Amino acid sequence: MAKPAALWYLRAMTLPDARISDAELLTRMQSFHWWHSIALRPGLTTLGGKSMEILAQEEDAFLAPFDLTGRSVVDVGAWNGAFSFAAKRRGAARVLATDSYTWNHPVWRGREAFELARAELGLDIEAKMIDPPDITEKLGLFDVVLFLGVFYHLYDPLDVLARMRRITRQLLLVETHQDLTNDARPGMVFYPSDILNQDATNWWGPNPALMLSLLLQLGFTRVFYRDHPTLGRARGVYAAFTPEVEDSLVRGFDSNWLDLDVPGAIEGLLTP
Amino acid sequence: MSEAELRTAVAGHRWLQSLRLRPDLVTPGLKPEAQLKAEEAALFDTLNLKGAHLLEIGAGNGAFSFAALRRGAARVLATDHLAWTLPGSDALSATQWAAHALGAGIEMSPLDPRELTPRFGSFHVVMATACFDQLFNPIQALRGMRSVTERVLLIETLQDGLADARPLMMGHGQVLPIGGPEGSWVFGWGPNLPLMTQLLTDLGFSRVLYRHHPTLGAARGLYAAFLPEAPDGLLEGFHTPWINVTSPQAA
């Protein structure tokens, strides 16, 4: 009797939740509201507000252009962790998932949901509860900073973008809701209360000219842009490189991406 | 200080503002004397500054701080950030010369308004001209200014996006004669009236008054934002063209 018990103990330590039945896992999955649809086991996928198909297209658009092998990555606003998991699976040496709002939210309970997915997937990912306005150099310096779907949820996105710069060693990826996209001059729209999509956590809609200005002001030396893979110009994706970026991180950005800091690039995004 | 020394000092500095230091001596500043006088009248004729404690943000060469002192303010603290701290900047030295020449007992201190907290103290009146124009982060700067305001915050700023009814701000870059010999590229913003009203209301100002710039019209705006603690009498001087733009949510 002693041996199986010891074995069970060992397995339980290394794979904490691996022993639960599919039915038990399903029950636990269903106890959360998910934003990311994540396949935890064959046939067992979390029912996220964002579908697996859209997440797959986003992952391809955001992470495929560069090689993550051996890189350090921080995912700011990780929520259920889909992009943290994707970065790890793509070979990142170190991945830190951070969040606060969705992780502490009484309905979303994002931290518990993230922990369930992390344990089930068995991925070696660090997690830290921290609000983006509290992030400082103390968090560390990361080759790649993922800042996806966060900018427009901040009352003061300028402060937080500056904070993102201070933790970026090579590449900052920003994905955000946009507005004023047919204006070549930099600007951003403010949304009081819940006027944008009946969501009171939406504050600002910047345009590409503004994002370029801000990122250059913060000391990024090159900025690439692409439309969101499924939502088009309504949301934009920005890859901002520090002067220290290695060539290998830049090379893979293909023709889906536009070098924004060249004459005529912003004007080229306007629809006549 | 001899007249010759003063004239040498005036000639040896780059001036942001045209200050009349002697009846026949005006500093050759970026902002003309007539515009400064018009702004001073528009901002200060409305308020009784006698005995007031006033903090000026972005004082440049101190024109409005000197004016506040002339108008009876008991304490005036002039501050600036970029123009007084960028390597190669001489605006603080210029302001010290001007204060000396005018015999004006104002305090001067370099200050980034983003770093203001209640620990800094509090002032009856806090004012900032060319406010959004030269701030990378006006959201944070306004919060800082609010934290040290006892009664009223006066803002003069570039405006933009005036054709849009939605609150917004547009980015603006300009080269200012501060920092090194070539000047410095400074990024700032032009907000519109709905945004200013919203941001000030969000900070707890219960009444927000607005008027166009006295000489430049709607291209620039003047705002007077009052905290609930401000006595009603403080608003008495605000006649036309000032209008109450307090957002309905604030009432």
Short mmCIF file of C-alpha atoms in Angstrom, two decimals:
data_model
loop_
_atom_site.label_atom_id
_atom_site.label_comp_id
_atom_site.label_asym_id
_atom_site.label_seq_id
_atom_site.Cartn_x
_atom_site.Cartn_y
_atom_site.Cartn_z
CA MET A 1 0.00 0.00 0.00
CA ALA A 2 2.88 2.37 0.77
CA LYS A 3 4.24 2.57 -2.76
CA PRO A 4 1.07 3.61 -4.61
CA ALA A 5 0.38 6.20 -1.92
CA ALA A 6 3.87 7.69 -2.32
CA LEU A 7 3.46 7.69 -6.09
CA TRP A 8 0.11 9.39 -5.80
CA TYR A 9 1.65 11.98 -3.51
CA LEU A 10 4.47 12.64 -5.98
CA ARG A 11 2.10 13.00 -8.92
CA ALA A 12 -0.16 15.26 -6.94
CA MET A 13 2.78 17.53 -6.15
CA THR A 14 3.96 17.88 -9.73
CA LEU A 15 0.61 17.87 -11.50
CA PRO A 16 -1.72 19.28 -8.89
CA ASP A 17 -4.98 19.06 -10.81
CA ALA A 18 -4.08 16.46 -13.41
CA ARG A 19 -5.88 13.74 -11.53
CA ILE A 20 -9.29 15.36 -11.51
CA SER A 21 -11.82 13.71 -13.79
CA ASP A 22 -13.07 15.34 -16.97
CA ALA A 23 -16.40 15.82 -15.24
CA GLU A 24 -14.76 17.54 -12.26
CA LEU A 25 -12.68 19.76 -14.57
CA LEU A 26 -15.81 20.70 -16.50
CA THR A 27 -17.57 21.62 -13.26
CA ARG A 28 -14.66 23.82 -12.26
CA MET A 29 -14.49 25.40 -15.73
CA GLN A 30 -18.17 26.18 -15.59
CA SER A 31 -17.82 27.92 -12.24
CA PHE A 32 -16.07 30.83 -13.97
CA HIS A 33 -16.95 33.43 -16.59
CA TRP A 34 -14.17 33.13 -19.17
CA TRP A 35 -12.94 35.75 -21.61
CA HIS A 36 -10.45 33.49 -23.41
CA SER A 37 -11.54 30.22 -24.99
CA ILE A 38 -8.72 27.85 -24.07
CA ALA A 39 -8.52 24.13 -24.84
CA LEU A 40 -7.60 22.52 -21.51
CA ARG A 41 -8.09 18.92 -22.57
CA PRO A 42 -9.34 17.24 -25.75
CA GLY A 43 -13.01 18.19 -25.90
CA LEU A 44 -12.76 20.50 -22.91
CA THR A 45 -12.46 24.12 -23.94
CA THR A 46 -13.35 27.08 -21.77
CA LEU A 47 -16.37 28.98 -23.06
CA GLY A 48 -14.77 32.41 -23.47
CA GLY A 49 -16.34 35.64 -24.67
CA LYS A 50 -13.63 35.55 -27.30
CA SER A 51 -13.76 32.43 -29.50
CA MET A 52 -10.83 30.08 -30.15
CA GLU A 53 -10.95 31.03 -33.84
CA ILE A 54 -10.53 34.73 -33.12
CA LEU A 55 -7.85 34.06 -30.51
CA ALA A 56 -5.96 31.90 -33.01
CA GLN A 57 -6.03 34.71 -35.57
CA GLU A 58 -4.96 37.23 -32.94
CA GLU A 59 -2.13 34.98 -31.74
CA ASP A 60 -0.95 34.57 -35.31
CA ALA A 61 -1.12 38.33 -35.95
CA PHE A 62 0.51 39.36 -32.66
CA LEU A 63 3.11 36.66 -32.00
CA ALA A 64 3.99 34.92 -35.28
CA PRO A 65 6.13 37.78 -36.71
CA PHE A 66 9.03 37.09 -34.35
CA ASP A 67 10.87 34.24 -32.69
CA LEU A 68 10.14 34.03 -28.98
CA THR A 69 12.67 31.28 -28.32
CA GLY A 70 14.66 32.08 -25.21
CA ARG A 71 13.01 35.49 -24.73
CA SER A 72 11.50 36.93 -21.59
CA VAL A 73 7.90 38.06 -21.92
CA VAL A 74 5.50 39.97 -19.68
CA ASP A 75 1.79 39.90 -20.49
CA VAL A 76 0.19 43.02 -18.97
CA GLY A 77 -3.54 42.50 -18.62
CA ALA A 78 -3.28 38.73 -19.06
CA TRP A 79 -6.85 37.96 -17.90
CA ASN A 80 -7.31 34.19 -18.47
CA GLY A 81 -3.78 33.94 -19.85
CA ALA A 82 -4.29 32.91 -23.49
CA PHE A 83 -1.38 35.05 -24.75
CA SER A 84 0.87 34.10 -21.84
CA PHE A 85 0.28 30.42 -22.63
CA ALA A 86 0.83 31.08 -26.34
CA ALA A 87 4.12 32.87 -25.66
CA LYS A 88 5.35 29.98 -23.53
CA ARG A 89 4.35 27.42 -26.15
CA ARG A 90 6.23 29.47 -28.72
CA GLY A 91 9.42 28.95 -26.76
CA ALA A 92 9.68 31.94 -24.44
CA ALA A 93 12.17 31.20 -21.66
CA ARG A 94 10.28 33.20 -19.10
CA VAL A 95 6.68 34.38 -19.10
CA LEU A 96 5.14 36.61 -16.45
CA ALA A 97 1.38 37.08 -16.52
CA THR A 98 0.07 40.17 -14.72
CA ASP A 99 -3.40 41.54 -14.16
CA SER A 100 -5.44 43.20 -11.48
CA TYR A 101 -8.84 44.42 -12.63
CA THR A 102 -10.10 41.16 -14.14
CA TRP A 103 -8.24 39.06 -11.58
CA ASN A 104 -9.88 40.83 -8.66
CA HIS A 105 -13.26 41.25 -10.29
CA PRO A 106 -16.00 39.51 -8.26
CA VAL A 107 -17.80 38.27 -11.39
CA TRP A 108 -14.86 37.55 -13.70
CA ARG A 109 -12.66 36.03 -10.95
CA GLY A 110 -9.92 36.06 -13.55
CA ARG A 111 -7.09 34.99 -11.25
CA GLU A 112 -8.82 31.77 -10.20
CA ALA A 113 -9.73 30.99 -13.80
CA PHE A 114 -6.16 31.73 -14.91
CA GLU A 115 -4.82 29.44 -12.15
CA LEU A 116 -7.11 26.61 -13.23
CA ALA A 117 -5.91 26.91 -16.85
CA ARG A 118 -2.26 27.26 -15.87
CA ALA A 119 -2.37 24.18 -13.64
CA GLU A 120 -4.26 22.13 -16.21
CA LEU A 121 -1.91 23.09 -19.05
CA GLY A 122 1.12 22.50 -16.82
CA LEU A 123 2.94 25.50 -18.26
CA ASP A 124 5.76 27.10 -16.31
CA ILE A 125 4.39 30.63 -16.12
CA GLU A 126 4.80 33.18 -13.37
CA ALA A 127 1.87 35.28 -12.20
CA LYS A 128 1.78 38.60 -10.39
CA MET A 129 -1.21 40.62 -9.29
CA ILE A 130 -0.35 44.21 -10.20
CA ASP A 131 -2.34 47.10 -11.62
CA PRO A 132 -0.68 48.67 -14.73
CA PRO A 133 -0.52 52.16 -13.10
CA ASP A 134 1.60 50.56 -10.34
CA ILE A 135 4.13 48.92 -12.66
CA THR A 136 7.67 50.26 -12.30
CA GLU A 137 11.20 49.19 -13.24
CA LYS A 138 11.05 46.96 -10.16
CA LEU A 139 9.01 44.47 -12.19
CA GLY A 140 12.13 43.90 -14.29
CA LEU A 141 13.12 44.35 -17.92
CA PHE A 142 11.52 42.08 -20.54
CA ASP A 143 12.53 41.38 -24.13
CA VAL A 144 8.89 41.51 -25.15
CA VAL A 145 6.07 43.37 -23.40
CA LEU A 146 2.51 42.42 -24.38
CA PHE A 147 0.10 45.30 -23.75
CA LEU A 148 -2.98 43.92 -25.47
CA GLY A 149 -6.43 45.39 -25.02
CA VAL A 150 -5.41 47.56 -22.08
CA PHE A 151 -4.54 51.09 -23.33
CA TYR A 152 -8.14 52.22 -23.89
CA HIS A 153 -9.29 50.85 -20.52
CA LEU A 154 -7.06 53.31 -18.67
CA TYR A 155 -8.15 56.76 -17.48
CA ASP A 156 -4.51 57.82 -17.81
CA PRO A 157 -3.03 55.71 -20.62
CA LEU A 158 -0.16 58.18 -21.11
CA ASP A 159 1.30 57.39 -17.71
CA VAL A 160 0.95 53.65 -18.20
CA LEU A 161 2.43 53.68 -21.71
CA ALA A 162 5.48 55.46 -20.24
CA ARG A 163 5.65 52.71 -17.61
CA MET A 164 5.52 50.04 -20.34
CA ARG A 165 8.50 51.72 -22.00
CA ARG A 166 10.50 51.40 -18.80
CA ILE A 167 10.07 47.63 -18.64
CA THR A 168 10.69 47.00 -22.37
CA ARG A 169 14.12 45.76 -23.39
CA GLN A 170 13.34 45.19 -27.08
CA LEU A 171 9.74 45.13 -28.23
CA LEU A 172 6.46 46.56 -26.94
CA LEU A 173 3.29 45.21 -28.57
CA VAL A 174 0.27 47.45 -28.07
CA GLU A 175 -3.21 46.45 -29.19
CA THR A 176 -6.02 48.96 -28.69
CA HIS A 177 -9.43 50.22 -29.67
CA GLN A 178 -9.04 53.20 -32.04
CA ASP A 179 -10.95 56.32 -33.05
CA LEU A 180 -10.34 59.35 -35.32
CA THR A 181 -8.73 56.85 -37.70
CA ASN A 182 -9.41 59.04 -40.71
CA ASP A 183 -7.49 61.96 -39.24
CA ALA A 184 -3.80 62.32 -40.15
CA ARG A 185 -3.25 64.51 -37.11
CA PRO A 186 -2.57 62.80 -33.77
CA GLY A 187 -5.51 62.73 -31.40
CA MET A 188 -7.58 60.70 -28.98
CA VAL A 189 -11.25 60.71 -28.02
CA PHE A 190 -12.45 60.49 -24.43
CA TYR A 191 -15.49 58.38 -23.55
CA PRO A 192 -17.27 59.57 -20.40
CA SER A 193 -19.19 57.00 -18.35
CA ASP A 194 -20.19 54.02 -20.53
CA ILE A 195 -20.78 55.67 -23.89
CA LEU A 196 -18.36 53.36 -25.70
CA ASN A 197 -20.06 49.95 -26.03
CA GLN A 198 -21.98 50.47 -22.77
CA ASP A 199 -18.74 49.68 -20.98
CA ALA A 200 -17.75 52.10 -18.22
CA THR A 201 -14.17 50.76 -18.28
CA ASN A 202 -13.55 52.22 -21.76
CA TRP A 203 -11.88 55.63 -21.58
CA TRP A 204 -9.89 56.60 -24.69
CA GLY A 205 -9.73 55.98 -28.43
CA PRO A 206 -6.38 57.05 -29.95
CA ASN A 207 -5.56 57.13 -33.68
CA PRO A 208 -2.46 55.71 -35.43
CA ALA A 209 -0.84 59.15 -35.80
CA LEU A 210 -1.11 59.63 -32.04
CA MET A 211 0.21 56.19 -31.14
CA LEU A 212 3.20 56.85 -33.40
CA SER A 213 3.84 60.23 -31.74
CA LEU A 214 3.57 58.83 -28.23
CA LEU A 215 5.77 55.79 -28.89
CA LEU A 216 8.49 57.93 -30.51
CA GLN A 217 8.28 60.43 -27.63
CA LEU A 218 8.88 57.56 -25.23
CA GLY A 219 12.10 56.60 -26.95
CA PHE A 220 11.05 53.80 -29.26
CA THR A 221 12.95 54.18 -32.51
CA ARG A 222 10.78 52.19 -34.94
CA VAL A 223 7.04 51.61 -34.93
CA PHE A 224 5.21 49.08 -37.10
CA TYR A 225 1.44 48.98 -37.46
CA ARG A 226 -1.21 46.58 -38.62
CA ASP A 227 -4.99 46.51 -38.44
CA HIS A 228 -6.60 44.00 -36.12
CA PRO A 229 -6.83 40.64 -37.93
CA THR A 230 -10.61 40.32 -37.56
CA LEU A 231 -11.85 43.79 -36.58
CA GLY A 232 -9.88 45.85 -39.06
CA ARG A 233 -9.12 49.50 -38.47
CA ALA A 234 -11.44 49.69 -35.43
CA ARG A 235 -8.53 48.27 -33.47
CA GLY A 236 -4.83 48.66 -34.15
CA VAL A 237 -1.71 46.69 -33.32
CA TYR A 238 1.60 48.49 -32.80
CA ALA A 239 5.06 46.93 -32.59
CA ALA A 240 7.41 49.47 -31.03
CA PHE A 241 11.14 48.71 -30.95
CA THR A 242 13.76 50.08 -28.60
CA PRO A 243 17.17 51.16 -29.94
CA GLU A 244 18.59 47.95 -28.40
CA VAL A 245 16.37 45.57 -30.40
CA GLU A 246 18.07 42.58 -32.03
CA ASP A 247 17.67 42.32 -35.77
CA SER A 248 16.11 38.88 -35.48
CA LEU A 249 13.10 40.34 -33.66
CA VAL A 250 12.37 42.85 -36.42
CA ARG A 251 12.97 40.77 -39.54
CA GLY A 252 9.81 38.67 -39.45
CA PHE A 253 7.34 41.54 -39.63
CA ASP A 254 5.87 40.96 -43.08
CA SER A 255 3.77 42.98 -45.48
CA ASN A 256 0.80 42.88 -43.12
CA TRP A 257 2.74 45.47 -41.15
CA LEU A 258 3.44 49.06 -42.10
CA ASP A 259 6.50 51.03 -41.00
CA LEU A 260 4.70 54.05 -39.53
CA ASP A 261 7.67 56.37 -39.15
CA VAL A 262 8.23 57.03 -42.84
CA PRO A 263 6.84 59.96 -44.82
CA GLY A 264 3.33 59.29 -46.08
CA ALA A 265 2.69 56.21 -43.92
CA ILE A 266 -0.03 57.84 -41.80
CA GLU A 267 -1.64 59.49 -44.83
CA GLY A 268 -1.63 56.08 -46.53
CA LEU A 269 -3.95 54.76 -43.80
CA LEU A 270 -6.65 57.34 -44.55
CA THR A 271 -9.63 56.38 -46.66
CA PRO A 272 -10.46 58.98 -49.29
CA MET B 1 22.62 96.19 -10.09
CA SER B 2 23.52 98.89 -12.58
CA GLU B 3 21.43 99.63 -15.67
CA ALA B 4 24.32 98.36 -17.79
CA GLU B 5 24.38 95.07 -15.88
CA LEU B 6 20.63 94.69 -16.32
CA ARG B 7 20.78 95.38 -20.05
CA THR B 8 23.63 92.91 -20.42
CA ALA B 9 21.59 90.29 -18.55
CA VAL B 10 18.54 90.92 -20.72
CA ALA B 11 20.63 90.60 -23.86
CA GLY B 12 22.35 87.48 -22.54
CA HIS B 13 19.18 85.43 -22.04
CA ARG B 14 16.55 83.87 -24.29
CA TRP B 15 13.17 85.20 -23.18
CA LEU B 16 9.88 83.35 -23.33
CA GLN B 17 7.86 86.40 -22.29
CA SER B 18 8.17 90.10 -23.04
CA LEU B 19 8.42 91.71 -19.61
CA ARG B 20 8.62 95.46 -19.08
CA LEU B 21 11.47 95.77 -16.57
CA ARG B 22 11.93 99.52 -16.99
CA PRO B 23 9.77 102.11 -18.77
CA ASP B 24 12.09 101.78 -21.76
CA LEU B 25 13.28 98.18 -21.32
CA VAL B 26 11.20 95.20 -22.44
CA THR B 27 12.66 91.72 -22.64
CA PRO B 28 12.53 90.36 -26.22
CA GLY B 29 10.20 87.44 -25.48
CA LEU B 30 8.38 84.88 -27.59
CA LYS B 31 5.04 86.06 -26.20
CA PRO B 32 4.37 89.75 -26.86
CA GLU B 33 3.70 92.18 -24.03
CA ALA B 34 0.23 93.06 -25.35
CA GLN B 35 -0.85 89.41 -25.35
CA LEU B 36 0.48 88.90 -21.84
CA LYS B 37 -1.39 91.97 -20.62
CA ALA B 38 -4.60 90.79 -22.27
CA GLU B 39 -4.23 87.33 -20.71
CA GLU B 40 -3.45 88.83 -17.32
CA ALA B 41 -6.59 90.97 -17.46
CA ALA B 42 -8.75 88.07 -18.64
CA LEU B 43 -7.46 85.75 -15.91
CA PHE B 44 -7.04 88.09 -12.95
CA ASP B 45 -9.56 90.95 -13.35
CA THR B 46 -12.21 88.42 -12.31
CA LEU B 47 -10.62 87.58 -8.97
CA ASN B 48 -9.66 89.51 -5.89
CA LEU B 49 -6.14 88.31 -5.24
CA LYS B 50 -5.54 90.42 -2.11
CA GLY B 51 -3.93 88.21 0.51
CA ALA B 52 -4.19 85.11 -1.68
CA HIS B 53 -1.62 82.34 -1.88
CA LEU B 54 -0.98 81.59 -5.53
CA LEU B 55 0.94 78.81 -7.23
CA GLU B 56 1.88 79.25 -10.87
CA ILE B 57 2.66 76.19 -12.99
CA GLY B 58 4.71 76.74 -16.14
CA ALA B 59 5.66 80.28 -15.17
CA GLY B 60 8.14 80.72 -18.02
CA ASN B 61 9.65 84.10 -17.13
CA GLY B 62 7.10 84.79 -14.39
CA ALA B 63 4.88 87.40 -16.04
CA PHE B 64 1.71 86.19 -14.30
CA SER B 65 3.42 85.66 -10.96
CA PHE B 66 4.70 89.24 -11.03
CA ALA B 67 1.19 90.38 -11.96
CA ALA B 68 -0.36 88.42 -9.08
CA LEU B 69 2.05 90.03 -6.64
CA ARG B 70 1.19 93.50 -8.01
CA ARG B 71 -2.47 92.61 -7.52
CA GLY B 72 -1.94 91.96 -3.83
CA ALA B 73 -1.26 88.23 -3.51
CA ALA B 74 0.38 87.53 -0.14
CA ARG B 75 2.42 84.58 -1.39
CA VAL B 76 3.40 83.74 -4.96
CA LEU B 77 5.29 80.61 -5.88
CA ALA B 78 6.38 80.54 -9.51
CA THR B 79 7.34 77.13 -10.89
CA ASP B 80 8.29 75.64 -14.21
CA HIS B 81 9.46 72.25 -15.31
CA LEU B 82 10.96 71.88 -18.80
CA ALA B 83 11.94 75.53 -19.29
CA TRP B 84 13.73 75.60 -15.95
CA THR B 85 15.31 72.14 -15.94
CA LEU B 86 16.25 71.07 -19.47
CA PRO B 87 20.05 71.05 -19.86
CA GLY B 88 21.08 74.39 -21.29
CA SER B 89 17.93 76.17 -20.14
CA ASP B 90 18.36 79.73 -18.97
CA ALA B 91 14.72 80.66 -18.31
CA LEU B 92 15.04 80.35 -14.52
CA SER B 93 18.11 82.57 -14.50
CA ALA B 94 16.24 85.05 -16.73
CA THR B 95 13.28 85.01 -14.32
CA GLN B 96 15.57 85.62 -11.35
CA TRP B 97 17.03 88.64 -13.16
CA ALA B 98 13.52 89.90 -13.90
CA ALA B 99 12.40 89.46 -10.28
CA HIS B 100 15.48 91.33 -9.15
CA ALA B 101 14.92 94.15 -11.62
CA LEU B 102 11.25 94.44 -10.63
CA GLY B 103 11.96 94.09 -6.92
CA ALA B 104 9.32 91.35 -6.90
CA GLY B 105 9.42 89.05 -3.88
CA ILE B 106 8.18 85.87 -5.48
CA GLU B 107 9.40 82.38 -4.67
CA MET B 108 10.79 80.32 -7.55
CA SER B 109 11.24 76.60 -7.80
CA PRO B 110 11.58 74.08 -10.63
CA LEU B 111 8.61 71.73 -10.41
CA ASP B 112 7.03 68.96 -12.47
CA PRO B 113 3.26 69.34 -11.84
CA ARG B 114 2.85 65.57 -12.25
CA GLU B 115 4.65 65.18 -8.93
CA LEU B 116 2.38 67.51 -6.94
CA THR B 117 0.67 65.95 -3.93
CA PRO B 118 -1.15 67.48 -0.96
CA ARG B 119 2.14 67.22 0.96
CA PHE B 120 3.36 70.13 -1.17
CA GLY B 121 0.92 72.42 0.63
CA SER B 122 -2.17 74.17 -0.68
CA PHE B 123 -2.91 77.41 -2.48
CA HIS B 124 -6.09 79.46 -2.79
CA VAL B 125 -5.38 79.89 -6.47
CA VAL B 126 -3.42 77.57 -8.76
CA MET B 127 -2.84 78.71 -12.30
CA ALA B 128 -1.24 77.38 -15.47
CA THR B 129 -0.91 79.09 -18.82
CA ALA B 130 0.05 77.31 -22.05
CA CYS B 131 -1.07 74.39 -19.94
CA PHE B 132 -1.81 71.43 -22.19
CA ASP B 133 0.46 72.77 -24.96
CA GLN B 134 3.65 71.64 -23.27
CA LEU B 135 2.65 68.65 -21.16
CA PHE B 136 3.20 65.08 -22.32
CA ASN B 137 0.73 63.99 -19.66
CA PRO B 138 -1.85 66.69 -18.88
CA ILE B 139 -4.12 64.13 -17.18
CA GLN B 140 -1.55 63.54 -14.47
CA ALA B 141 -0.54 67.20 -14.29
CA LEU B 142 -4.15 68.30 -13.76
CA ARG B 143 -4.50 65.73 -10.98
CA GLY B 144 -1.36 67.14 -9.37
CA MET B 145 -2.63 70.71 -9.62
CA ARG B 146 -6.00 69.69 -8.20
CA SER B 147 -4.28 68.14 -5.20
CA VAL B 148 -2.83 71.48 -4.09
CA THR B 149 -5.81 73.71 -5.01
CA GLU B 150 -7.86 75.14 -2.16
CA ARG B 151 -10.41 77.14 -4.13
CA VAL B 152 -9.85 77.82 -7.80
CA LEU B 153 -7.74 76.48 -10.65
CA LEU B 154 -7.12 78.84 -13.58
CA ILE B 155 -6.08 77.29 -16.89
CA GLU B 156 -5.07 78.88 -20.15
CA THR B 157 -4.49 76.40 -22.95
CA LEU B 158 -4.23 75.71 -26.62
CA GLN B 159 -7.46 74.20 -27.95
CA ASP B 160 -8.24 71.88 -30.85
CA GLY B 161 -10.92 69.50 -32.04
CA LEU B 162 -13.47 72.26 -31.64
CA ALA B 163 -15.68 70.98 -34.47
CA ASP B 164 -16.22 67.68 -32.63
CA ALA B 165 -18.91 67.55 -29.94
CA ARG B 166 -17.16 64.59 -28.33
CA PRO B 167 -14.48 65.21 -25.68
CA LEU B 168 -11.07 64.81 -27.28
CA MET B 169 -7.56 66.18 -27.48
CA MET B 170 -5.17 66.46 -30.39
CA GLY B 171 -1.40 66.06 -30.11
CA HIS B 172 0.79 69.04 -30.94
CA GLY B 173 4.54 69.34 -31.22
CA GLN B 174 6.48 72.58 -31.24
CA VAL B 175 10.03 73.79 -30.93
CA LEU B 176 10.48 76.09 -27.93
CA PRO B 177 13.51 78.26 -27.18
CA ILE B 178 14.39 76.21 -24.11
CA GLY B 179 17.12 73.66 -23.43
CA GLY B 180 20.07 73.68 -25.81
CA PRO B 181 20.91 76.39 -28.34
CA GLU B 182 18.68 74.85 -31.00
CA GLY B 183 15.69 74.88 -28.66
CA SER B 184 13.70 71.75 -27.75
CA TRP B 185 10.94 69.78 -29.41
CA VAL B 186 8.07 69.71 -26.92
CA PHE B 187 5.03 67.49 -27.32
CA GLY B 188 1.72 68.60 -25.88
CA TRP B 189 -1.99 68.72 -26.51
CA GLY B 190 -4.87 70.83 -27.66
CA PRO B 191 -8.02 69.70 -25.82
CA ASN B 192 -11.55 70.78 -26.70
CA LEU B 193 -14.09 72.32 -24.36
CA PRO B 194 -16.06 69.12 -23.68
CA LEU B 195 -12.85 67.33 -22.63
CA MET B 196 -11.67 70.12 -20.34
CA THR B 197 -15.08 70.27 -18.69
CA GLN B 198 -15.11 66.52 -18.22
CA LEU B 199 -11.57 66.23 -16.83
CA LEU B 200 -12.07 69.12 -14.41
CA THR B 201 -15.42 67.75 -13.28
CA ASP B 202 -13.90 64.30 -12.76
CA LEU B 203 -11.32 65.93 -10.47
CA GLY B 204 -14.04 67.24 -8.18
CA PHE B 205 -14.41 70.81 -9.45
CA SER B 206 -18.10 71.57 -9.01
CA ARG B 207 -18.29 74.68 -11.19
CA VAL B 208 -16.32 75.22 -14.39
CA LEU B 209 -16.35 78.57 -16.21
CA TYR B 210 -14.98 79.19 -19.69
CA ARG B 211 -14.11 82.01 -22.04
CA HIS B 212 -12.25 82.30 -25.32
CA HIS B 213 -8.76 83.75 -25.32
CA PRO B 214 -8.94 87.57 -25.23
CA THR B 215 -6.91 88.10 -28.40
CA LEU B 216 -6.73 84.70 -30.12
CA GLY B 217 -10.36 83.63 -29.84
CA ALA B 218 -11.36 79.96 -29.67
CA ALA B 219 -7.89 78.77 -30.72
CA ARG B 220 -7.07 79.08 -27.04
CA GLY B 221 -9.33 78.83 -24.02
CA LEU B 222 -9.42 80.07 -20.44
CA TYR B 223 -10.97 77.97 -17.69
CA ALA B 224 -11.76 78.77 -14.08
CA ALA B 225 -12.58 75.64 -12.08
CA PHE B 226 -13.98 76.01 -8.56
CA LEU B 227 -13.96 73.47 -5.77
CA PRO B 228 -17.17 73.03 -3.77
CA GLU B 229 -15.44 74.75 -0.82
CA ALA B 230 -14.94 77.98 -2.80
CA PRO B 231 -17.21 80.72 -1.46
CA ASP B 232 -19.91 81.82 -3.91
CA GLY B 233 -18.61 85.37 -3.76
CA LEU B 234 -15.50 84.23 -5.59
CA LEU B 235 -17.53 83.91 -8.79
CA GLU B 236 -18.89 87.44 -8.67
CA GLY B 237 -16.27 88.88 -10.99
CA PHE B 238 -16.90 86.37 -13.74
CA HIS B 239 -19.12 88.24 -16.19
CA THR B 240 -19.57 87.87 -19.94
CA PRO B 241 -17.70 86.56 -21.88
CA TRP B 242 -17.28 83.92 -19.16
CA ILE B 243 -19.89 81.18 -19.36
CA ASN B 244 -20.73 78.35 -17.00
CA VAL B 245 -19.89 75.05 -18.73
CA THR B 246 -20.27 72.80 -15.70
CA SER B 247 -21.34 69.40 -16.95
CA PRO B 248 -24.84 68.28 -15.95
CA GLN B 249 -23.43 65.23 -14.12
CA ALA B 250 -21.60 67.51 -11.68
CA ALA B 251 -24.75 69.20 -10.39
#
